[in-house]
Coordinates of C-alpha atoms in Angstrom, one line a residue:
X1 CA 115.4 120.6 204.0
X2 CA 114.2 117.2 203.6
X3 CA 110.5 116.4 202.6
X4 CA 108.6 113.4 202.5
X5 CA 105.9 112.9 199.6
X6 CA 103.2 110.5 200.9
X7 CA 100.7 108.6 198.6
X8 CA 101.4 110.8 195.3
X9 CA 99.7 109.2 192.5
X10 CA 103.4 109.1 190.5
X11 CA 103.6 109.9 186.7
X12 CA 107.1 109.1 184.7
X13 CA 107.0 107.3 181.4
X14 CA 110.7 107.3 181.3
X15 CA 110.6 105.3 184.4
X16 CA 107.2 103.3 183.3
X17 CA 106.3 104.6 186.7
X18 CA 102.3 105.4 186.5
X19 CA 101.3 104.2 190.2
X20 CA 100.8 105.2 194.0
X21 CA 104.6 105.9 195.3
X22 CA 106.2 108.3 198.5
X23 CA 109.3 109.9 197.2
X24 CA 111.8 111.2 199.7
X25 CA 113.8 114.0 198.4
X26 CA 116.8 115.5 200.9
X27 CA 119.9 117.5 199.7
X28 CA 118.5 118.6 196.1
X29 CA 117.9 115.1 194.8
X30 CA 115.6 112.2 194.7
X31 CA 116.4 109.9 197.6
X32 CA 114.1 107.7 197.3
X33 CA 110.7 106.5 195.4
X34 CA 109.0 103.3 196.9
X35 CA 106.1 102.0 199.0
X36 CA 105.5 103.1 202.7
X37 CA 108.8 105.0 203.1
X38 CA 109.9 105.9 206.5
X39 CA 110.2 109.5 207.4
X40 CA 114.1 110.3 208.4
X41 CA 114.4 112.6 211.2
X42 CA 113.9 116.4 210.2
X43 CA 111.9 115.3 206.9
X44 CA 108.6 117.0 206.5
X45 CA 106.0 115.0 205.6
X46 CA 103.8 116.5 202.7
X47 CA 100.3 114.6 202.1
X48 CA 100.3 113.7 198.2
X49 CA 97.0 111.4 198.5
X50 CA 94.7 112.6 195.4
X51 CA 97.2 114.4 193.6
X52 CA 100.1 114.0 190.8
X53 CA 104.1 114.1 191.2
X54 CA 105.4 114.5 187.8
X55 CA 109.0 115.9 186.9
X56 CA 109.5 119.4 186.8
X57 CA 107.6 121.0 183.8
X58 CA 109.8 123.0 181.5
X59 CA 108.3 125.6 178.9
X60 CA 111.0 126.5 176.4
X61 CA 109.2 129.6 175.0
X62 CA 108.9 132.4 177.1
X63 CA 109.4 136.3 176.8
X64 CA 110.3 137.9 180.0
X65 CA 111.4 141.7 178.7
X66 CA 114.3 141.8 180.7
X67 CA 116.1 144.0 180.0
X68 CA 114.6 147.0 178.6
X69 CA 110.5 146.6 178.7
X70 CA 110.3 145.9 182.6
X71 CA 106.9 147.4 182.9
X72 CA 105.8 144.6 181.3
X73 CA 107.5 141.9 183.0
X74 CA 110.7 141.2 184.8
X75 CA 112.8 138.2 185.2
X76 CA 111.3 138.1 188.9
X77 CA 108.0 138.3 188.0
X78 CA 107.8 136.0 185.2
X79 CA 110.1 133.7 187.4
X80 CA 106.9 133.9 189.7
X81 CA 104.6 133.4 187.3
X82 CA 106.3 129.8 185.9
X83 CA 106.7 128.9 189.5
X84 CA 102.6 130.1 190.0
X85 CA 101.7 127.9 186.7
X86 CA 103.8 124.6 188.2
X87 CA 107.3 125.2 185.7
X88 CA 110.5 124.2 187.2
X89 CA 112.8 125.7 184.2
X90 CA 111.6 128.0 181.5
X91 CA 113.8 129.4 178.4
X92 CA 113.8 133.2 177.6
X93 CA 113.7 134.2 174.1
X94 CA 115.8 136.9 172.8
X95 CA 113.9 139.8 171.8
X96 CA 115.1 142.2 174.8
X97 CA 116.5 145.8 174.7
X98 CA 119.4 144.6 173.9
X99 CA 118.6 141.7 172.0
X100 CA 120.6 138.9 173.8
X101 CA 123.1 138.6 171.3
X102 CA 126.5 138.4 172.8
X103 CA 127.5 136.3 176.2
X104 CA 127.1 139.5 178.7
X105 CA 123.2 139.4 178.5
X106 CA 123.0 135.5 178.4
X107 CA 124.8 135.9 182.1
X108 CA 123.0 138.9 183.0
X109 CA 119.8 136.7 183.1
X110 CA 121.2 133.9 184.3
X111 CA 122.3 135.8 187.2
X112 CA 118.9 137.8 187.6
X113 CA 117.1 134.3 187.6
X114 CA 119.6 133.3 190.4
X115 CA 118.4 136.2 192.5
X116 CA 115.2 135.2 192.0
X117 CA 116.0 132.0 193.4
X118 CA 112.8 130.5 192.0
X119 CA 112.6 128.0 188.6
X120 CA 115.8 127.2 186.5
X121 CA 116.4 130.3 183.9
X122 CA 117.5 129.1 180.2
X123 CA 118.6 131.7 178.3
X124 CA 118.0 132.1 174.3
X125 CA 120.2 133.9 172.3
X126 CA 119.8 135.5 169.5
X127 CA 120.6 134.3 165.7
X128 CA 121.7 136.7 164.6
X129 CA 122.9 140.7 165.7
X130 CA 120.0 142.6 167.4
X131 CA 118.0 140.4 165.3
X132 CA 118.5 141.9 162.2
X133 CA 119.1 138.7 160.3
X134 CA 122.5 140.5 158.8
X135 CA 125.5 138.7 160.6
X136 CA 126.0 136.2 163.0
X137 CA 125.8 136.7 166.4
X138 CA 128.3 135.8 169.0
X139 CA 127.1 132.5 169.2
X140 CA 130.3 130.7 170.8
X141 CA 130.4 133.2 173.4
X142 CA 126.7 133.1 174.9
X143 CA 127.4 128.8 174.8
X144 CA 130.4 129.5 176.8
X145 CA 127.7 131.7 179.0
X146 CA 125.1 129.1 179.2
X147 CA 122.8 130.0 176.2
X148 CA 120.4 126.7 175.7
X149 CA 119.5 127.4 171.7
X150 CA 119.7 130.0 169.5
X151 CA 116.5 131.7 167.4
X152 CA 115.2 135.4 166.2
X153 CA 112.0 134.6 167.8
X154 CA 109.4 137.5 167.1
X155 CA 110.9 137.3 163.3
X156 CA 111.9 134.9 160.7
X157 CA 115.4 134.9 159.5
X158 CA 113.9 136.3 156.1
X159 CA 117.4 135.4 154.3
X160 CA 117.7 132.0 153.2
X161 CA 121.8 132.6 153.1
X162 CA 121.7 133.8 156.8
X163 CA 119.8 130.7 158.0
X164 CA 121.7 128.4 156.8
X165 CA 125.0 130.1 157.9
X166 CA 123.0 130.6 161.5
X167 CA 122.3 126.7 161.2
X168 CA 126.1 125.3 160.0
X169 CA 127.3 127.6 163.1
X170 CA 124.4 126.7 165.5
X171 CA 125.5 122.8 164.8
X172 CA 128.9 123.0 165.6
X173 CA 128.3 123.6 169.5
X174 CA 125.7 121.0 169.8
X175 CA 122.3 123.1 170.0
X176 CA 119.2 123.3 168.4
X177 CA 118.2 126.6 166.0
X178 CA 114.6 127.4 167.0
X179 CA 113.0 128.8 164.2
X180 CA 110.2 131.3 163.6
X181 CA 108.6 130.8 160.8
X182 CA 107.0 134.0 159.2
X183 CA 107.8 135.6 155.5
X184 CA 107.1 139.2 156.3
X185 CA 106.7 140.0 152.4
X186 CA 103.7 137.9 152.9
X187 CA 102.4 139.0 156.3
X188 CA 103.3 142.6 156.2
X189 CA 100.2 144.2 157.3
X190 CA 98.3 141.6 158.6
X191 CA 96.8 141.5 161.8
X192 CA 94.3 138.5 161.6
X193 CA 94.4 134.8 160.2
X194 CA 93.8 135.2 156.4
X195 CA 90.3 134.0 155.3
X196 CA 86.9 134.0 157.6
X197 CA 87.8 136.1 160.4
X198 CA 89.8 139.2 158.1
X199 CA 86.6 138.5 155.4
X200 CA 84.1 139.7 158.5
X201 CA 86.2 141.7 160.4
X202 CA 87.3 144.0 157.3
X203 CA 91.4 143.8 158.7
X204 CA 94.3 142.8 157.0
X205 CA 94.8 139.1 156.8
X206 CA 97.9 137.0 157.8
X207 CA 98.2 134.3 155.3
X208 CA 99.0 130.1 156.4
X209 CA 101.8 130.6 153.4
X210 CA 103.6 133.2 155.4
X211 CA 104.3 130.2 157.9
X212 CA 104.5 127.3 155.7
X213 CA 106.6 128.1 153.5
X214 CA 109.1 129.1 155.8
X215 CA 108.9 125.5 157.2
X216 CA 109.4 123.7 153.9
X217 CA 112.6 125.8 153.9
X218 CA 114.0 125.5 157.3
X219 CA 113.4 122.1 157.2
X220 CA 115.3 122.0 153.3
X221 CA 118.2 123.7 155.0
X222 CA 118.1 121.3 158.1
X223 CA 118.6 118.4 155.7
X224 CA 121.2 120.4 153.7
X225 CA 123.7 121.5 157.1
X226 CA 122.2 118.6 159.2
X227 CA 121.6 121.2 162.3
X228 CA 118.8 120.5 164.6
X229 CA 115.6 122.5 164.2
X230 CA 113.1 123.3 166.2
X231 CA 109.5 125.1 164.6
X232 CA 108.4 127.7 167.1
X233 CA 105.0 127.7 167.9
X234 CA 103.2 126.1 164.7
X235 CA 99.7 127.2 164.0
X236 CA 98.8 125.4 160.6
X237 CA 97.8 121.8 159.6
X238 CA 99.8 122.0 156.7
X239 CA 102.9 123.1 159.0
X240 CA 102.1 120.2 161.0
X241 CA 102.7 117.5 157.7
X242 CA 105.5 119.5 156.8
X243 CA 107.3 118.6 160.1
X244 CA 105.5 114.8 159.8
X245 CA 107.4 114.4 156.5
X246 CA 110.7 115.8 158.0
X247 CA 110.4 113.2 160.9
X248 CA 109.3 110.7 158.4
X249 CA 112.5 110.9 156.8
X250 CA 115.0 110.9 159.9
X251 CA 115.3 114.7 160.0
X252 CA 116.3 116.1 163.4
X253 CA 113.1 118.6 163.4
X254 CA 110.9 119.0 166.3
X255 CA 108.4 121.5 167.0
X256 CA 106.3 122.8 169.6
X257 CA 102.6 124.4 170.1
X258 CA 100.9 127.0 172.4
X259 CA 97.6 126.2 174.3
X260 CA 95.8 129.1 172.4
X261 CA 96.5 127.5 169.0
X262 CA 94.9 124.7 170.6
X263 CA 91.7 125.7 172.3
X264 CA 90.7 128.9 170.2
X265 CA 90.8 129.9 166.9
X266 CA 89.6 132.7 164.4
X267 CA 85.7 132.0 165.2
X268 CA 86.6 133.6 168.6
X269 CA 87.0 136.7 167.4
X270 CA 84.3 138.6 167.4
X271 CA 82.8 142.5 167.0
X272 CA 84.0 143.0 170.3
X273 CA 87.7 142.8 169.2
X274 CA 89.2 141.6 172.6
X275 CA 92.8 142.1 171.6
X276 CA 94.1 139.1 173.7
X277 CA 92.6 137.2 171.1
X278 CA 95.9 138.9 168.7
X279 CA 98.7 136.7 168.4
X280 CA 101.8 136.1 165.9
X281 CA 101.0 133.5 164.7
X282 CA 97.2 134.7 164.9
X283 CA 94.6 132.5 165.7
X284 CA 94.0 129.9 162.5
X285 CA 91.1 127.9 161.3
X286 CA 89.1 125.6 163.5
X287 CA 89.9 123.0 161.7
X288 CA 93.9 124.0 161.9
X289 CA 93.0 123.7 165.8
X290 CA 92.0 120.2 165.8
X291 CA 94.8 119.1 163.4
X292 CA 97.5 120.4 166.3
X293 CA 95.1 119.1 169.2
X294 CA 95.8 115.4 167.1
X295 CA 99.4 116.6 166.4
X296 CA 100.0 116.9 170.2
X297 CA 98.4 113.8 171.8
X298 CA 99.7 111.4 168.7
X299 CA 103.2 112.9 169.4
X300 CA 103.6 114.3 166.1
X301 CA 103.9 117.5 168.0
X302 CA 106.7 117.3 170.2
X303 CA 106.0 119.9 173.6
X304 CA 103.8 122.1 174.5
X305 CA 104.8 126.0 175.0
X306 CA 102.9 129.1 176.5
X307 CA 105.1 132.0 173.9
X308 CA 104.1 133.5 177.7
X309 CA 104.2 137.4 176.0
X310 CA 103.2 140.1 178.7
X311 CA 102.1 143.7 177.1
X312 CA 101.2 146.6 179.9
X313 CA 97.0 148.0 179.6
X314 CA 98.1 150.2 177.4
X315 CA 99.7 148.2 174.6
X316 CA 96.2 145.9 174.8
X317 CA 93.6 149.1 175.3
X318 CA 93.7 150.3 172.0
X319 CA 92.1 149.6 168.1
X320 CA 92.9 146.0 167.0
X321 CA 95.4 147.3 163.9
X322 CA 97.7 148.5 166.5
X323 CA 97.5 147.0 169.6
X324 CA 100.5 144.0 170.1
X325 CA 100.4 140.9 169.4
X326 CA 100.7 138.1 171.7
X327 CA 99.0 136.8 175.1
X328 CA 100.5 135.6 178.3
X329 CA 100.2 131.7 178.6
X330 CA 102.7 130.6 181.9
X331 CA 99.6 130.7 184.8
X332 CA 97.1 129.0 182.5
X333 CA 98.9 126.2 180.4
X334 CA 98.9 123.3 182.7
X335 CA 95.1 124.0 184.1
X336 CA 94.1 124.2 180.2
X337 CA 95.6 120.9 179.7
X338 CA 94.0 119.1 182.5
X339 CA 90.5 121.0 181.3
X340 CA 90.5 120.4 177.8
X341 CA 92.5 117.1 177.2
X342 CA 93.6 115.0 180.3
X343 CA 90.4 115.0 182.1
X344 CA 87.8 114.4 179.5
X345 CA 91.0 111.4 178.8
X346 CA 91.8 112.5 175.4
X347 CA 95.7 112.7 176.4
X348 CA 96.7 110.8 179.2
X349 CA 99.0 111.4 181.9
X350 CA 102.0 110.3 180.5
X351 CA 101.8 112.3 177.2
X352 CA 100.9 115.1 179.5
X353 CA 104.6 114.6 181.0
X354 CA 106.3 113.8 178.0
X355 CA 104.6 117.4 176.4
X356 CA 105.4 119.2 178.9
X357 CA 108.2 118.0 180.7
X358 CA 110.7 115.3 178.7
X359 CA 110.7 116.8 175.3
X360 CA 111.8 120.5 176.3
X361 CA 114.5 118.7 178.2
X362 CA 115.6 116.7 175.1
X363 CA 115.3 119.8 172.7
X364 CA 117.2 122.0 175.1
X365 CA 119.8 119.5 175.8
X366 CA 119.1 119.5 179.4
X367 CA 120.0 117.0 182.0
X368 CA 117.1 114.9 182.5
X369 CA 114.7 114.7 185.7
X370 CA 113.0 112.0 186.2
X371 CA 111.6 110.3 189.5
X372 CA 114.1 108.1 190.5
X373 CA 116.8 107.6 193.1
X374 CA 119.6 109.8 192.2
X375 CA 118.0 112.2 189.9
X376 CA 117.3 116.3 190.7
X377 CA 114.2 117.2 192.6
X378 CA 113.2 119.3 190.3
X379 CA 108.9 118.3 190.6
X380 CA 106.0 119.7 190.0
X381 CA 102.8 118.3 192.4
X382 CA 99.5 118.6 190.8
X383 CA 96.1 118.8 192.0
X384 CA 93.9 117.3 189.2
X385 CA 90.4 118.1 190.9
X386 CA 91.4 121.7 191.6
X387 CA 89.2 124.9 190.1
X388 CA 90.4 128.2 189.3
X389 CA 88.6 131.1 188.1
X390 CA 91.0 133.0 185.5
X391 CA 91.0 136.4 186.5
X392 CA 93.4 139.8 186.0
X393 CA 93.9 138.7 190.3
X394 CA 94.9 135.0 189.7
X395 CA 98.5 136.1 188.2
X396 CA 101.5 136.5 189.7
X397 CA 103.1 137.9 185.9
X398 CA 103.3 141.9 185.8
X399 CA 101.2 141.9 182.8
X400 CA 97.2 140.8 182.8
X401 CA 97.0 139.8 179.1
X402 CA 95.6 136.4 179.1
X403 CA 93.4 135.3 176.3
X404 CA 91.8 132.8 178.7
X405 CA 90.2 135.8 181.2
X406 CA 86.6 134.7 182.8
X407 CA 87.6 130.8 181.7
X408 CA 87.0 128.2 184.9
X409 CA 89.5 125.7 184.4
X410 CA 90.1 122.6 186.7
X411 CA 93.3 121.0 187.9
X412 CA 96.6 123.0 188.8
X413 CA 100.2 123.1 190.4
X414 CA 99.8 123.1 194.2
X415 CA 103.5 122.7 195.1
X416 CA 106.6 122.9 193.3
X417 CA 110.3 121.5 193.6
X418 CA 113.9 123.1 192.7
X419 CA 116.9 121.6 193.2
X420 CA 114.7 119.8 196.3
X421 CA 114.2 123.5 197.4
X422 CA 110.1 124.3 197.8
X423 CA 109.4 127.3 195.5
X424 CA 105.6 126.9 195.9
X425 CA 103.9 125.7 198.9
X426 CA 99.7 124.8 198.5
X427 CA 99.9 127.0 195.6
X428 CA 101.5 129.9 196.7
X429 CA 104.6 131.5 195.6
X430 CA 107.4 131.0 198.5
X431 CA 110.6 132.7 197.1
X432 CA 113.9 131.4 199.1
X433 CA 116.5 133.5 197.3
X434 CA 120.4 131.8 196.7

């Protein structure tokens, strides 16, 4: 079906396109993107006045559990959910039961997404077998499957050896190694950032080192095999000038952040112990916070990433010291971007798109979107004026963990484009199937 997008306020800085435009999209691409289009016959005419048209935004951190922890989330549901939060394509980490280590499970949810027949489903596989950071995994095969990168997300390759045999293999298919940074003979034990916040709270602390001196070594071993890294969800300043001085030096090394590195930190934990609040990597300093908040809208920090983790009541309902780790991010990261940075203008628009929609593209070695004739209609349509009250209700993911519950947050994803077909409709989730 044809639609016709009337008076969108029109954001593309790959296009230098920041201005009033209709686009016409027909037959899964952009037809057209001008002034006072006409509407061809059969078109539906959508009213855009007030509101954004940005290309498709891509989150290329996700967990979805599926296979083997569907009571937490499915590939359906957390298909929904990235539709629900404004995401055209998301990528899946690995850590499923099985780990996504061979080319069988990279299909498997490539062809679950397709039944789903709602955002674009890019599948992570794993470094290494089941994760165990022993031997390779079968990393030609999931390529030949569709696999977009390759990382042990949920643990750092602890052996320097392995890593840099992961990375020389990794290169020679032309994809990035995403890496999580975390020495567990550092962290074993801990359960809160290490200083302030373990101090009060009496609980074992998670030190910055842990991280940061995994970085320092990725990035040594990225200048040693020349293979592209990416630093998963980064929580420390001292991360964030260790991946400065890699790009300083022509390194290919990116990284990415998660909103609730950004807009909490360890002073938001209180006597209460609201478990949302636990993460891997936890909550840092406030002054960590505004280091990545600069990182991010200076373009130091390359995207912008949810680590969307869903956990059932019962992984969440318990003591702090053994409840999991993580929060869910997908229904939540575009309105806390529009709340916290674009609308009091301390990002603008077009950083927003390059965050959240160009980079991921690039990293991921994607085909680009961007809004002009020709081009997939993969868009996401944003109401910037918009309020939402976050509540267990709001999401469409299977799991309520948000660490964001009883914010109010203004500006969000009314409608959403894939391949031209409309997967959400005045922001509600309208699954078409393929």
């Amino acid at each position: 079906m044809a639609f016709l997008l009337r008076g969108a306020h029109v954001v593309d800085p790959q296009v230098a396109l920041d201005c009033v435009r209709d686009v016409l999209i027909d037959e899964g691409r952009i037809q057209a993107v001008g002034e006072d289009l006409a509407r061809p016959a059969g078109a539906e005419a959508i009213d855009a006045r007030g509101k954004y048209l940005v290309p498709g935004l891509v989150d290329m951190h996700v967990h979805f559990r599926d296979p083997g922890f569907e009571y937490k989330e499915t590939i359906e549901t957390g298909s929904r959910a990235a539709t629900h939060g404004g995401f055209t394509d998301v990528a899946t980490m690995p850590n499923t039961d099985p780990v996504s280590d061979t080319g069988a499970e990279i299909r498997y949810q490539i062809d679950r997404a397709h039944e789903a027949g709602l955002c674009h489903v890019r599948p992570i596989g794993a470094l290494t077998r089941a994760e165990k950071g022993e031997s390779l995994a079968e990393i030609g095969d999931m390529v030949v499957e569709g696999a977009a990168a390759f990382s042990d997300d949920g643990h750092g390759v602890q052996g320097a050896g392995m890593m840099r045999t992961c990375m020389e293999y990794v290169s020679q298919f032309g994809r990035v190694a995403i890496a999580h940074c975390e020495v567990e003979s550092l962290t074993a034990h801990g359960v809160i950032n290490e200083g302030r916040a373990s101090t009060r709270l009496g609980m074992f602390g998670w030190p910055a080192l842990g991280e940061e001196l995994e970085i320092y070594r990725d990035i040594e071993l990225c200048k040693l095999t020349g293979c592209p890294l990416h630093i998963a969800h980064i929580s420390t300043a001292r991360g964030l000038e260790l991946v400065r001085a890699a790009k300083a030096e022509g390194l290919p090394v990116t990284c990415e952040v998660c909103p609730h590195h950004l807009f909490l930190c360890e002073d938001d934990i209180t006597d209460t112990y609201d478990t949302n609040l636990k993460m891997n990597p936890p909550l840092r300093s406030a002054a960590d916070a505004a280091a990545l908040v600069e990182g991010l809208v200076d373009g130091s920090i390359d995207c912008l990433v949810t680590d969307h983790a869903p956990h059932a009541p019962h992984e969440k309902n318990c003591e702090w010291e053994i409840a999991f780790f993580g929060t869910i991010g997908l229904e939540t990261s575009l309105p806390l971007m529009l709340t916290n940075l674009v609308g009091p203008q301390k990002m603008s628009w077009s950083r927003l798109v390059e965050a959240m929609a160009v980079a991921p593209r690039e990293i991921l070695r994607l085909e680009p979107v961007r809004l002009e004739a020709g081009s997939a209609a993969d868009l996401t349509l944003i109401d910037p004026t918009a309020t939402i009250e976050v509540t267990p209700d709001y999401f469409e993911s299977r799991s309520k963990n948000s660490a964001f519950l009883g914010c109010t947050l203004t500006g969000v994803a009314t409608d959403v484009f894939v391949n031209g077909r409309r997967t959400l409709t005045d922001g509600v989730v309208t699954s078409q199937g393929r």
